[in-house]
Amino acid sequence: MFTEQDARWMARALELARLGRFTTSPNPAVGAVLVQGTELVGEGYHRQAGGPHAEVFALCQAGSRALGATAYVTLEPCSHHGRTPPCAQGLIDAGVARVVAAMVDPNPQVAGRGLAMLREAGIEAEHGLMAAEAARLNTGFIHRMRTGRPHVTVKLASSLDGRTALANGQSKWITGPDARRDVHKHRALSCAVLSGADTVLADNASLNVRWTELPASLRGDYPQDRLRQPLRVIIDGQNRLTPDLALFSIPEPILLVRGGVSGGLPKWVEECVLPLSADGKVALGALLDELGRRQLNYLWVEAGARLGGALLTQGLVDELILYQAPKLMGSQARGLFELPCFDAMAQVPELQLSDCRRLGPDIKITAKVKN
Amino acid sequence: MFTEQDARWMARALELARLGRFTTSPNPAVGAVLVQGTELVGEGYHRQAGGPHAEVFALCQAGSRALGATAYVTLEPCSHHGRTPPCAQGLIDAGVARVVAAMVDPNPQVAGRGLAMLREAGIEAEHGLMAAEAARLNTGFIHRMRTGRPHVTVKLASSLDGRTALANGQSKWITGPDARRDVHKHRALSCAVLSGADTVLADNASLNVRWTELPASLRGDYPQDRLRQPLRVIIDGQNRLTPDLALFSIPEPILLVRGGVSGGLPKWVEECVLPLSADGKVALGALLDELGRRQLNYLWVEAGARLGGALLTQGLVDELILYQAPKLMGSQARGLFELPCFDAMAQVPELQLSDCRRLGPDIKITAKVKN
């Protein structure tokens, strides 16, 4: 169905799409390539919501050479008037002969209508080429379109024996600088960072992205002047956080989930009261619904054993990223996840390994949670 | 100093040496290749103590074509009369012109004397080609020659959060069949398996090598009729093990380290009383000395958090092999290592990662302990 040439051009479109991955949310990252015979005549990628879509850049570059060309797009061209006119119409108007999309857009406003529009205009429109790679680029967006909630990744750092801190709370530094830079990369890729008052108080953590702490290899793709801060979402059910904390000194949005509004915080802090669950805690499902309504695709959780355990027990974790340092802290040190006391191995939460690699002196494990 | 041809022949000698790795102890695994010009004229490897050395096989195969040949050996040829005559003399008698050894023999009875003998006979004798690879093949032997004790590897299996069993003790099966087959491989490669009465009683473990449970890929290198059982060493300070246990039903050597001799056990069980340390426990250093005296190169420890923790705390562990299953068992489940309560991260035992790989659904981590 698809040729080797098709795959080569789609690979280029995916490469372009990746360049937008830090900045397109709430939109998906998308790349497009226009090919006339064996010659590339236009290419582009989506940079940020409100800005032109990938197809617009490619069409603009191609000009009249788009006539009779093949368009390779990593996501089905849109069919609706959003902040920009529909790309399917743009491709029709330019006289493109064939469109290959890696995958259908999961957005219910599109969901096949873009490809249908193209076909009605007599354009050969196919999809399914390198679909898995394209989906991996937009896991969060696809997840939100399907569930109304962000994709949730819980990050933890521990010793080889699964300990996050000594009995006295000391934990600096378990993992090395490579792991810490990798955490910064994930923060930068996320739409929001979730943490709890315990963690903020213990480390006086800012939870922002510091550009100079990103891995050097990324800084080319993500120049400092394009830096976007993820929304910092902090659960503070007992209103324990005070305005003097480092967190509040950085003038970037914070959503503070509290038991009641207390005021007296900088203007970039939004206090928000959410329903409580039966045990008097913030209802985490309701929080994810709220974050979904705010169009956040990726939620990165940096929290302690209690919040991590609660999310996991309630089936709200999609992925776990665990940084393990080659250290042994012993059975008296603090554990990774507070979970109920299980009676049988069959009750234990199971994950599926997606990746396992060395990162400086440490190990990075990525696993999907089977919910 | 060494040519690409030299490296190619030494690689072949290392390949041959590996074939003996299950059966040569207490001797090291050694391979030898004889080359006349660019032609291989003889090769061989050491199979078992008391049997011919690698050089003997190679010389025998080469016959008169050994005259003027180059010999590649993974370990310096021996210079002393042991159970077999010295190989250095054999090479001299055959008229070999040049000998390349990967490394000098760490055995104090050899330690350079083999190479000296060759040089005195006018043979060009060099060493140091692929020395690291050669040393890796005989880590246990080298360690015993240097310290008088076996190389100690502690094996553990846990969840991602470092738990070995639920609070009620249930632990079957944390890891999958690939990990269990890999454990069998390590048992087969070891001279002795160490465990404690707790572990034997909890699982009614036999701790032997079952040939059918070895990875299929190994069975060619290690046919069933050559199977050797490692010595099973069990610490039973309180004489709790009874003759009806599965352990005792397998008629292969067991060394039972007890508080006192009780008798009534099958003839393949040796009871042994060792000095106690200040806290009334078996002195683990004295045990390793005893195992060294018995010429055991590799000790594989399958034990619980207490024995593992005691060995680690006393600086007696050389290597850790940890099988991690992608599961989360929670903070109430049992920990990996019982260690003292540390006050500062600087006190925590540090390891150095040597390998980290996926094994079926699980992860296998290999790390050296920095003692």
XYZ file of C-alpha atoms in Angstrom:
742
model
C 0.000 0.000 0.000
C 2.766 2.413 1.007
C 6.171 2.486 -0.711
C 9.623 2.863 0.778
C 9.627 6.427 -0.573
C 6.395 7.090 1.330
C 8.015 5.853 4.549
C 11.078 8.031 4.002
C 8.986 11.191 3.602
C 6.772 10.333 6.547
C 9.881 9.825 8.691
C 10.903 13.365 7.735
C 7.439 14.669 8.656
C 7.716 12.952 12.066
C 11.148 14.490 12.581
C 9.639 17.917 11.918
C 6.664 17.255 14.198
C 9.055 16.479 17.065
C 10.468 20.006 16.858
C 7.159 21.320 18.147
C 6.786 18.930 21.054
C 7.700 21.444 23.756
C 5.355 24.187 22.616
C 2.211 23.032 20.751
C -0.028 22.073 23.658
C -2.985 22.033 23.972
C -2.607 21.185 20.269
C -0.840 18.031 19.073
C 2.650 18.134 17.553
C 2.294 17.782 13.760
C 4.728 17.792 10.845
C 4.033 18.016 7.096
C 6.091 17.453 3.938
C 5.075 18.224 0.319
C 6.730 16.166 -2.411
C 6.611 16.691 -6.165
C 7.827 13.455 -7.802
C 11.010 12.755 -5.850
C 11.614 16.357 -4.830
C 10.726 17.956 -1.516
C 8.937 21.223 -2.309
C 7.683 22.272 1.117
C 7.797 21.289 4.770
C 6.822 22.598 8.155
C 5.613 21.867 11.636
C 3.148 23.295 14.084
C 4.855 25.485 16.658
C 2.176 26.752 18.972
C -1.564 26.972 19.425
C -2.963 29.954 17.510
C -0.046 29.808 15.062
C -0.189 28.225 11.581
C -0.591 24.470 11.280
C 2.179 22.336 9.740
C 0.371 22.123 6.378
C 0.248 25.928 6.078
C 4.031 26.237 6.377
C 4.551 23.466 3.822
C 2.014 24.896 1.324
C 3.429 28.371 1.706
C 6.951 27.132 0.965
C 5.797 25.040 -2.013
C 3.724 27.796 -3.652
C 2.577 26.704 -7.114
C 4.684 23.561 -6.868
C 2.027 22.094 -4.535
C -0.084 21.445 -7.635
C -0.178 17.665 -8.158
C 2.114 17.051 -5.165
C 1.828 14.432 -2.420
C 1.414 15.680 1.139
C 2.744 13.615 4.060
C 1.204 14.659 7.374
C 1.716 13.038 10.764
C -1.924 13.678 11.697
C -5.061 13.899 9.594
C -5.509 17.483 8.303
C -8.161 19.356 10.264
C -11.610 19.938 8.780
C -12.992 22.590 11.127
C -12.554 26.312 11.569
C -10.637 26.699 14.819
C -8.204 29.517 15.399
C -7.017 28.833 11.816
C -8.957 27.809 8.668
C -9.238 24.044 7.951
C -6.047 22.545 6.494
C -7.955 20.000 4.401
C -9.405 22.960 2.452
C -5.941 24.471 2.082
C -4.614 21.249 0.535
C -7.619 21.098 -1.822
C -7.199 24.738 -2.868
C -3.497 24.187 -3.583
C -4.292 21.283 -5.918
C -2.485 18.567 -3.989
C -3.021 15.167 -5.692
C -2.490 12.769 -2.785
C -2.459 13.018 1.008
C -0.871 10.412 3.290
C -1.675 10.830 6.985
C 0.107 8.772 9.641
C -3.057 8.607 11.724
C -6.640 9.827 11.943
C -7.121 12.782 14.303
C -8.635 11.536 17.607
C -10.194 14.978 18.114
C -13.959 14.321 17.797
C -14.234 17.590 15.810
C -12.064 15.970 13.100
C -12.089 12.139 13.487
C -11.985 11.236 9.792
C -13.759 14.304 8.454
C -10.530 15.832 7.162
C -9.755 12.769 5.068
C -13.403 12.602 3.902
C -13.247 16.247 2.750
C -10.119 15.493 0.731
C -11.667 12.416 -0.897
C -14.831 14.333 -1.793
C -12.581 16.821 -3.589
C -11.105 13.945 -5.634
C -7.819 13.723 -3.720
C -6.347 10.307 -3.001
C -6.274 10.246 0.843
C -4.754 7.412 2.880
C -3.763 6.890 6.488
C -1.936 4.345 8.676
C 1.707 4.873 7.636
C 3.954 4.855 10.758
C 0.852 5.280 12.883
C 2.486 3.920 16.062
C 5.359 6.425 15.851
C 2.915 9.258 15.205
C 0.728 8.224 18.153
C 3.761 8.066 20.458
C 4.468 11.706 19.643
C 1.032 12.745 20.898
C 0.248 10.268 23.672
C -1.079 13.041 25.896
C -3.290 14.699 23.290
C -4.740 11.347 22.183
C -5.328 10.332 25.790
C -7.150 13.576 26.561
C -9.295 13.284 23.419
C -10.305 9.763 24.458
C -10.784 10.236 28.206
C -11.155 13.978 28.833
C -8.178 13.792 31.215
C -4.434 14.369 30.837
C -2.031 11.456 30.461
C -0.525 10.950 33.923
C 3.154 10.055 34.409
C 4.400 9.566 37.952
C 8.103 10.227 38.379
C 10.063 8.820 41.285
C 13.718 8.510 42.234
C 14.948 5.751 44.507
C 17.820 3.516 45.476
C 18.017 -0.014 43.995
C 16.089 -1.237 47.017
C 13.231 1.178 46.324
C 13.914 3.823 48.956
C 13.342 7.522 48.379
C 14.806 8.956 51.583
C 16.490 7.890 54.794
C 14.347 7.388 57.902
C 15.215 10.975 58.923
C 13.970 12.307 55.575
C 17.358 13.011 54.000
C 17.312 12.368 50.246
C 19.725 14.797 48.543
C 20.968 13.576 46.109
C 19.921 10.052 45.407
C 20.349 10.229 41.634
C 23.047 12.006 39.623
C 23.023 15.096 37.374
C 22.050 13.161 34.207
C 18.873 11.927 35.862
C 18.099 15.397 37.186
C 18.508 16.899 33.706
C 16.240 14.196 32.309
C 13.579 15.154 34.874
C 13.836 18.708 33.610
C 13.266 17.486 30.057
C 10.076 15.713 31.141
C 8.877 18.787 33.014
C 9.473 20.813 29.837
C 7.513 18.285 27.762
C 4.568 18.393 30.179
C 1.607 20.750 30.306
C 1.419 20.607 34.071
C 3.495 19.403 37.010
C 1.548 18.002 39.961
C 2.928 17.870 43.454
C 1.748 17.929 47.055
C 2.297 20.319 49.938
C 4.504 17.707 51.689
C 6.980 17.628 48.815
C 6.984 21.406 48.361
C 7.596 21.939 52.080
C 10.255 19.203 52.371
C 12.407 20.513 49.485
C 11.172 24.128 49.152
C 10.818 23.025 45.518
C 10.087 25.533 42.732
C 8.899 22.858 40.257
C 9.582 25.107 37.275
C 11.688 24.416 34.178
C 15.135 25.983 34.341
C 16.416 26.157 30.774
C 20.067 25.828 31.787
C 19.229 22.535 33.539
C 17.833 20.914 30.382
C 20.061 18.289 28.709
C 22.447 20.171 26.389
C 21.308 18.024 23.430
C 17.809 19.514 23.689
C 18.703 23.158 23.836
C 18.987 23.377 20.014
C 15.419 22.107 19.538
C 14.121 24.323 22.286
C 15.795 27.738 22.360
C 15.571 29.696 25.584
C 13.292 32.390 24.127
C 10.604 29.784 23.367
C 10.612 28.344 26.901
C 7.125 27.677 28.252
C 6.474 26.838 31.862
C 4.123 23.982 32.669
C 1.261 24.877 34.995
C 2.316 23.992 38.543
C -0.556 22.192 40.257
C -0.106 21.795 43.993
C -2.445 19.910 46.305
C -2.562 21.745 49.624
C -5.751 20.434 51.222
C -4.846 21.832 54.635
C -3.723 25.271 53.401
C -0.208 24.757 54.745
C 1.722 26.591 52.019
C 2.759 30.122 52.897
C 3.519 32.980 50.454
C 7.248 33.017 51.311
C 7.960 29.668 49.634
C 10.306 29.566 46.586
C 7.415 28.102 44.575
C 5.506 31.382 44.688
C 8.465 33.609 43.873
C 8.516 32.491 40.229
C 5.910 34.556 38.319
C 4.450 31.677 36.318
C 1.001 30.111 36.698
C 0.234 27.972 39.747
C -3.010 26.167 40.455
C -3.289 25.663 44.192
C -5.844 23.025 45.128
C -6.924 23.864 48.666
C -9.494 23.140 51.331
C -10.632 26.779 51.119
C -9.527 30.018 49.484
C -7.112 31.931 51.718
C -5.955 34.809 49.506
C -2.791 36.879 50.008
C -0.923 35.131 47.190
C 0.704 36.610 44.063
C -1.597 37.212 41.096
C -0.148 34.251 39.126
C -1.501 31.850 41.753
C -5.038 30.576 41.269
C -6.637 28.995 44.332
C -9.146 26.321 43.558
C -11.426 24.307 45.839
C -12.371 20.846 44.574
C -14.822 18.257 45.946
C -13.437 15.986 48.653
C -13.628 12.200 48.548
C -15.115 10.118 51.394
C -11.831 10.163 53.375
C -11.659 13.976 53.379
C -8.914 14.139 50.723
C -9.041 16.070 47.464
C -10.863 13.867 44.940
C -8.059 13.076 42.501
C -10.407 11.997 39.697
C -12.183 15.366 39.923
C -8.791 17.096 39.775
C -7.886 15.226 36.572
C -11.274 16.155 35.095
C -10.560 19.801 35.895
C -7.087 19.580 34.293
C -8.676 17.947 31.239
C -11.151 20.839 30.977
C -8.151 23.148 31.010
C -6.879 21.243 27.944
C -3.748 19.889 29.591
C -2.404 16.877 27.702
C 0.502 15.676 29.823
C 0.570 15.708 33.609
C 3.968 15.038 35.229
C 3.675 14.052 38.887
C 6.556 14.713 41.277
C 5.171 13.642 44.573
C 5.784 11.499 47.600
C 4.776 7.949 48.471
C 1.338 9.016 49.693
C 0.087 10.999 46.660
C 1.758 8.537 44.271
C 0.155 5.628 46.124
C -3.285 7.277 46.115
C -3.137 7.971 42.358
C -1.998 4.411 41.678
C -4.615 2.810 43.930
C -7.361 4.833 42.245
C -6.217 3.663 38.800
C -5.243 7.198 37.722
C -1.611 6.575 36.726
C -0.844 5.838 33.066
C 2.927 5.645 33.227
C 5.713 5.384 35.777
C 9.199 6.804 35.262
C 11.595 5.583 37.902
C 15.176 6.786 38.270
C 17.187 4.278 40.263
C 20.545 5.082 41.784
C 22.982 2.192 42.376
C 22.746 2.561 46.140
C 21.195 0.486 48.906
C 19.439 2.402 51.657
C 18.039 -0.491 53.686
C 14.658 -1.520 55.014
C 14.429 1.315 57.525
C 14.512 3.967 54.798
C 11.326 5.385 53.252
C 9.388 3.453 50.605
C 8.271 4.435 47.103
C 4.531 3.862 47.223
C 2.064 3.756 50.077
C -0.352 1.066 48.985
C -2.918 -1.056 50.820
C -1.644 -4.219 52.516
C -2.096 -6.934 49.869
C -2.944 -10.526 50.835
C -2.063 -12.143 47.511
C 0.368 -11.456 44.668
C -2.589 -11.358 42.266
C -3.763 -8.085 43.893
C -0.471 -6.289 43.233
C -0.493 -3.486 40.589
C 1.228 -4.719 37.441
C 3.065 -2.621 34.884
C 4.518 -3.246 31.480
C 8.074 -2.214 30.846
C 8.484 0.164 27.907
C 12.129 1.058 28.387
C 15.088 0.492 30.658
C 18.374 2.318 30.116
C 21.448 3.617 31.865
C 21.593 7.333 32.516
C 25.033 8.313 33.802
C 25.580 6.196 36.919
C 21.828 5.582 37.285
C 19.031 3.602 35.622
C 15.883 5.037 34.036
C 12.905 2.702 33.913
C 9.748 3.578 31.976
C 6.683 1.397 32.466
C 3.022 1.585 31.540
C 0.501 0.896 34.271
C -2.095 -1.735 33.415
C -5.336 -0.171 34.629
C 52.485 -4.467 19.647
C 49.697 -6.887 18.760
C 48.233 -7.135 15.248
C 44.630 -7.464 14.156
C 45.399 -11.111 13.345
C 46.601 -11.609 16.919
C 43.323 -10.189 18.213
C 41.291 -12.445 15.948
C 43.048 -15.587 17.196
C 42.825 -14.501 20.814
C 39.100 -13.916 20.374
C 38.840 -17.527 19.191
C 40.827 -18.701 22.234
C 38.441 -16.775 24.518
C 35.473 -18.351 22.763
C 36.950 -21.784 23.451
C 37.738 -20.925 27.072
C 34.080 -20.013 27.629
C 33.048 -23.564 26.772
C 34.686 -24.746 29.967
C 33.136 -22.162 32.259
C 30.620 -24.520 33.854
C 33.070 -27.284 34.702
C 36.691 -26.189 35.263
C 36.516 -25.009 38.868
C 38.563 -24.873 41.023
C 40.691 -24.278 37.921
C 40.225 -21.246 35.698
C 38.566 -21.515 32.267
C 41.306 -21.397 29.613
C 41.360 -21.646 25.815
C 44.323 -22.096 23.453
C 44.833 -21.754 19.704
C 47.928 -22.732 17.660
C 48.523 -20.894 14.406
C 51.042 -21.666 11.671
C 51.286 -18.572 9.445
C 47.608 -17.784 8.826
C 46.385 -21.327 9.395
C 44.863 -22.690 12.587
C 46.642 -25.970 13.333
C 45.334 -26.792 16.796
C 42.894 -25.562 19.434
C 41.404 -26.650 22.692
C 40.079 -25.658 26.082
C 40.322 -26.893 29.622
C 37.280 -28.943 30.594
C 37.780 -30.013 34.162
C 40.309 -30.140 36.944
C 42.535 -33.214 36.572
C 41.910 -33.301 32.825
C 44.331 -31.925 30.217
C 44.935 -28.174 30.010
C 43.895 -26.191 26.930
C 47.456 -26.165 25.534
C 47.644 -29.980 25.617
C 44.565 -30.341 23.408
C 45.904 -27.749 20.959
C 49.418 -29.283 20.803
C 47.995 -32.755 20.391
C 45.843 -31.628 17.460
C 48.712 -29.709 15.831
C 51.264 -32.533 16.119
C 54.443 -31.644 14.182
C 52.774 -28.522 12.816
C 53.314 -26.873 16.222
C 56.953 -26.367 15.216
C 57.455 -22.642 14.678
C 53.803 -21.883 15.390
C 52.310 -19.073 17.485
C 50.254 -20.078 20.530
C 47.408 -17.854 21.757
C 46.378 -18.675 25.318
C 43.831 -16.838 27.458
C 45.962 -17.357 30.570
C 49.712 -17.662 31.038
C 50.785 -21.311 30.563
C 51.461 -23.024 33.883
C 55.017 -23.622 35.053
C 54.448 -26.082 37.877
C 53.739 -29.787 38.138
C 50.147 -29.993 39.369
C 47.844 -32.803 38.408
C 49.292 -32.398 34.898
C 52.844 -31.515 33.702
C 53.668 -27.824 33.110
C 52.240 -26.478 29.865
C 55.131 -24.054 29.363
C 57.405 -27.096 29.023
C 54.960 -28.700 26.574
C 55.066 -25.604 24.349
C 58.894 -25.551 24.512
C 59.126 -29.243 23.661
C 56.803 -28.803 20.682
C 59.034 -26.049 19.275
C 56.487 -23.241 19.373
C 58.091 -19.960 18.257
C 55.862 -17.384 19.943
C 53.347 -17.371 22.787
C 50.731 -14.658 23.320
C 48.916 -14.826 26.675
C 45.914 -12.619 27.401
C 46.947 -12.265 31.021
C 49.469 -13.418 33.597
C 48.229 -16.208 35.886
C 47.284 -14.718 39.274
C 48.028 -18.083 40.890
C 51.121 -17.410 43.065
C 52.501 -20.789 41.933
C 52.667 -19.395 38.381
C 52.545 -15.538 38.448
C 54.886 -14.877 35.545
C 57.034 -18.012 35.879
C 55.361 -19.661 32.891
C 56.241 -16.755 30.612
C 59.772 -16.615 32.099
C 60.296 -20.326 31.353
C 59.286 -19.740 27.742
C 61.581 -16.758 27.344
C 64.495 -18.675 28.832
C 63.910 -21.300 26.153
C 64.204 -18.582 23.490
C 60.502 -18.304 22.784
C 58.998 -14.867 22.163
C 56.442 -14.562 24.997
C 54.036 -11.634 25.384
C 50.945 -10.899 27.422
C 48.196 -8.260 27.739
C 46.118 -8.900 24.607
C 42.389 -8.728 25.500
C 43.319 -8.947 29.147
C 40.038 -7.420 30.397
C 37.936 -9.987 28.523
C 40.125 -12.804 29.807
C 39.886 -11.536 33.386
C 36.098 -11.299 33.134
C 35.994 -14.988 32.294
C 37.747 -15.889 35.530
C 36.598 -13.209 37.983
C 36.077 -15.818 40.705
C 39.420 -17.586 40.273
C 41.329 -14.300 40.180
C 39.444 -13.049 43.233
C 40.248 -16.206 45.192
C 43.930 -16.052 44.210
C 44.095 -12.461 45.434
C 42.002 -12.696 48.608
C 41.769 -16.374 49.542
C 37.976 -16.098 49.406
C 35.372 -16.777 46.712
C 33.878 -13.931 44.685
C 30.494 -13.253 46.288
C 27.414 -12.405 44.203
C 24.175 -11.725 46.034
C 21.065 -12.427 43.980
C 17.714 -10.898 44.824
C 14.342 -10.606 43.128
C 11.995 -7.745 43.870
C 9.245 -5.513 42.594
C 10.141 -2.083 41.145
C 9.652 -0.654 44.621
C 12.218 -3.043 46.087
C 9.932 -5.528 47.801
C 10.643 -9.241 47.948
C 7.422 -10.522 49.512
C 4.057 -9.298 50.763
C 3.666 -8.562 54.465
C 2.260 -12.102 54.900
C 5.368 -13.606 53.263
C 3.810 -14.470 49.895
C 6.305 -14.052 47.066
C 5.542 -16.621 44.346
C 6.231 -15.590 41.646
C 7.549 -12.077 41.572
C 9.671 -12.515 38.442
C 8.889 -14.454 35.278
C 10.307 -17.668 33.775
C 13.155 -15.905 31.895
C 14.514 -14.512 35.141
C 14.159 -17.878 36.856
C 16.079 -19.595 34.038
C 18.772 -16.938 34.305
C 19.093 -17.667 38.041
C 19.625 -21.311 37.133
C 22.408 -20.290 34.756
C 24.159 -18.387 37.543
C 23.787 -21.315 39.928
C 25.340 -23.546 37.259
C 28.251 -21.112 36.822
C 28.887 -21.009 40.563
C 30.981 -23.284 42.743
C 28.682 -22.906 45.703
C 25.219 -21.566 46.501
C 24.794 -19.954 49.906
C 21.469 -19.651 51.648
C 20.021 -19.447 55.123
C 17.659 -21.667 57.089
C 14.914 -19.005 56.825
C 14.925 -19.146 53.031
C 15.113 -22.951 52.909
C 12.201 -23.274 55.361
C 10.076 -20.569 53.668
C 10.270 -22.097 50.172
C 11.353 -25.709 50.941
C 14.018 -24.809 48.359
C 16.343 -27.460 46.891
C 18.915 -24.925 45.622
C 20.288 -27.374 43.065
C 20.724 -26.898 39.304
C 17.979 -28.557 37.296
C 19.329 -28.972 33.765
C 15.904 -28.647 32.134
C 15.482 -25.234 33.799
C 18.635 -23.775 32.229
C 18.119 -21.318 29.337
C 17.761 -23.410 26.152
C 20.598 -21.414 24.530
C 23.055 -22.821 27.089
C 22.202 -26.451 26.859
C 24.461 -26.920 23.801
C 27.532 -25.594 25.690
C 26.643 -27.598 28.754
C 25.237 -31.040 27.911
C 23.255 -32.801 30.610
C 25.881 -35.527 31.152
C 28.466 -32.920 32.189
C 26.185 -31.265 34.750
C 27.971 -30.447 38.003
C 26.141 -29.361 41.114
C 27.459 -26.400 43.093
C 28.089 -27.102 46.768
C 25.014 -26.026 48.702
C 26.092 -24.071 51.759
C 23.331 -23.453 54.278
C 23.629 -21.388 57.434
C 21.498 -23.014 60.116
C 22.886 -21.554 63.337
C 19.931 -22.745 65.390
C 19.805 -26.287 63.938
C 16.280 -25.759 62.617
C 16.552 -27.782 59.407
C 15.101 -31.275 59.610
C 16.064 -34.308 57.438
C 12.661 -34.360 55.662
C 13.330 -31.129 53.711
C 13.541 -31.250 49.901
C 17.093 -29.863 50.154
C 18.369 -33.108 51.694
C 16.602 -35.429 49.275
C 18.987 -34.542 46.414
C 22.144 -36.666 46.814
C 24.638 -33.902 46.079
C 27.042 -32.225 48.539
C 25.697 -29.897 51.211
C 27.715 -27.976 53.753
C 25.507 -27.261 56.727
C 26.890 -24.509 58.953
C 25.367 -25.100 62.380
C 25.573 -24.172 66.013
C 26.477 -27.800 66.817
C 26.624 -31.147 65.037
C 23.300 -32.977 65.274
C 23.786 -36.007 63.004
C 21.002 -38.096 61.459
C 21.487 -36.553 57.999
C 22.272 -38.268 54.672
C 25.936 -38.992 53.966
C 26.208 -36.202 51.371
C 25.577 -33.624 54.088
C 28.592 -32.302 55.968
C 27.868 -30.521 59.221
C 30.327 -27.835 60.114
C 30.627 -25.635 63.185
C 32.262 -22.251 62.665
C 33.265 -19.525 65.140
C 30.502 -17.115 66.143
C 30.808 -13.350 65.951
C 30.121 -11.063 68.945
C 26.350 -11.035 68.292
C 26.088 -14.847 68.409
C 25.772 -15.239 64.635
C 27.963 -17.362 62.379
C 31.043 -15.270 61.541
C 30.535 -14.693 57.806
C 34.168 -13.741 57.153
C 35.275 -17.059 58.687
C 32.763 -18.852 56.455
C 34.218 -17.201 53.334
C 37.730 -18.161 54.489
C 36.568 -21.769 54.838
C 34.995 -21.709 51.354
C 38.238 -20.249 49.988
C 40.204 -23.094 51.579
C 37.844 -25.460 49.777
C 38.928 -23.765 46.512
C 35.518 -22.377 45.658
C 35.813 -19.499 43.162
C 32.262 -18.234 42.803
C 29.742 -18.030 45.616
C 26.131 -17.338 44.592
C 23.997 -16.117 47.477
C 20.235 -16.688 47.433
C 19.156 -15.389 50.760
C 16.766 -13.088 52.528
C 17.047 -9.469 53.633
C 18.832 -10.405 56.860
C 21.709 -12.533 55.517
C 22.057 -10.262 52.472
C 22.131 -7.215 54.742
C 24.702 -8.792 57.086
C 27.028 -9.709 54.190
C 26.704 -6.216 52.723
C 27.249 -4.429 56.034
C 30.382 -6.504 56.677
C 31.796 -5.557 53.260
C 31.686 -9.168 52.015
C 29.590 -8.687 48.850
C 31.416 -8.193 45.539
C 28.461 -8.073 43.190
C 24.697 -7.709 43.280
C 22.365 -9.216 40.706
C 18.852 -7.899 41.068
C 15.885 -9.151 39.079
C 13.109 -6.560 39.121
C 9.563 -7.367 38.117
C 7.387 -4.495 36.810
C 5.100 -4.631 39.832
C 4.516 -2.363 42.808
C 3.996 -4.068 46.145
C 3.808 -1.040 48.412
C 5.519 0.149 51.567
C 3.991 -2.521 53.778
C 5.647 -5.337 51.817
C 9.039 -6.762 52.826
C 12.274 -4.971 51.961
C 15.386 -6.125 50.107
C 18.162 -5.461 52.605
C 18.164 -5.126 56.369
C 20.763 -2.468 56.965
C 21.547 -0.173 59.903
C 19.550 3.053 60.138
C 21.687 5.610 58.285
C 21.774 9.265 59.335
C 23.316 10.672 56.166
C 23.318 9.759 52.474
C 27.126 9.585 52.587
C 26.877 6.437 54.768
C 24.772 4.535 52.239
C 26.454 1.584 50.438
C 27.239 2.581 46.848
C 27.463 0.291 43.856
C 28.613 0.687 40.307
C 26.305 -0.473 37.572
C 27.858 -3.023 35.226
C 24.759 -3.967 33.261
C 21.061 -3.330 33.017
C 18.881 -5.263 30.564
C 15.375 -6.528 29.957
C 14.756 -10.203 30.580
C 11.300 -11.180 29.350
C 8.909 -8.879 31.226
C 11.519 -8.164 33.929
C 14.760 -6.225 34.372
C 18.140 -7.682 35.306
C 20.539 -5.297 37.019
C 24.170 -6.217 37.678
C 26.216 -3.949 39.911
C 29.588 -4.102 41.618
C 29.730 -3.208 45.274
C 32.321 -0.564 46.177
C 33.927 -2.005 49.298
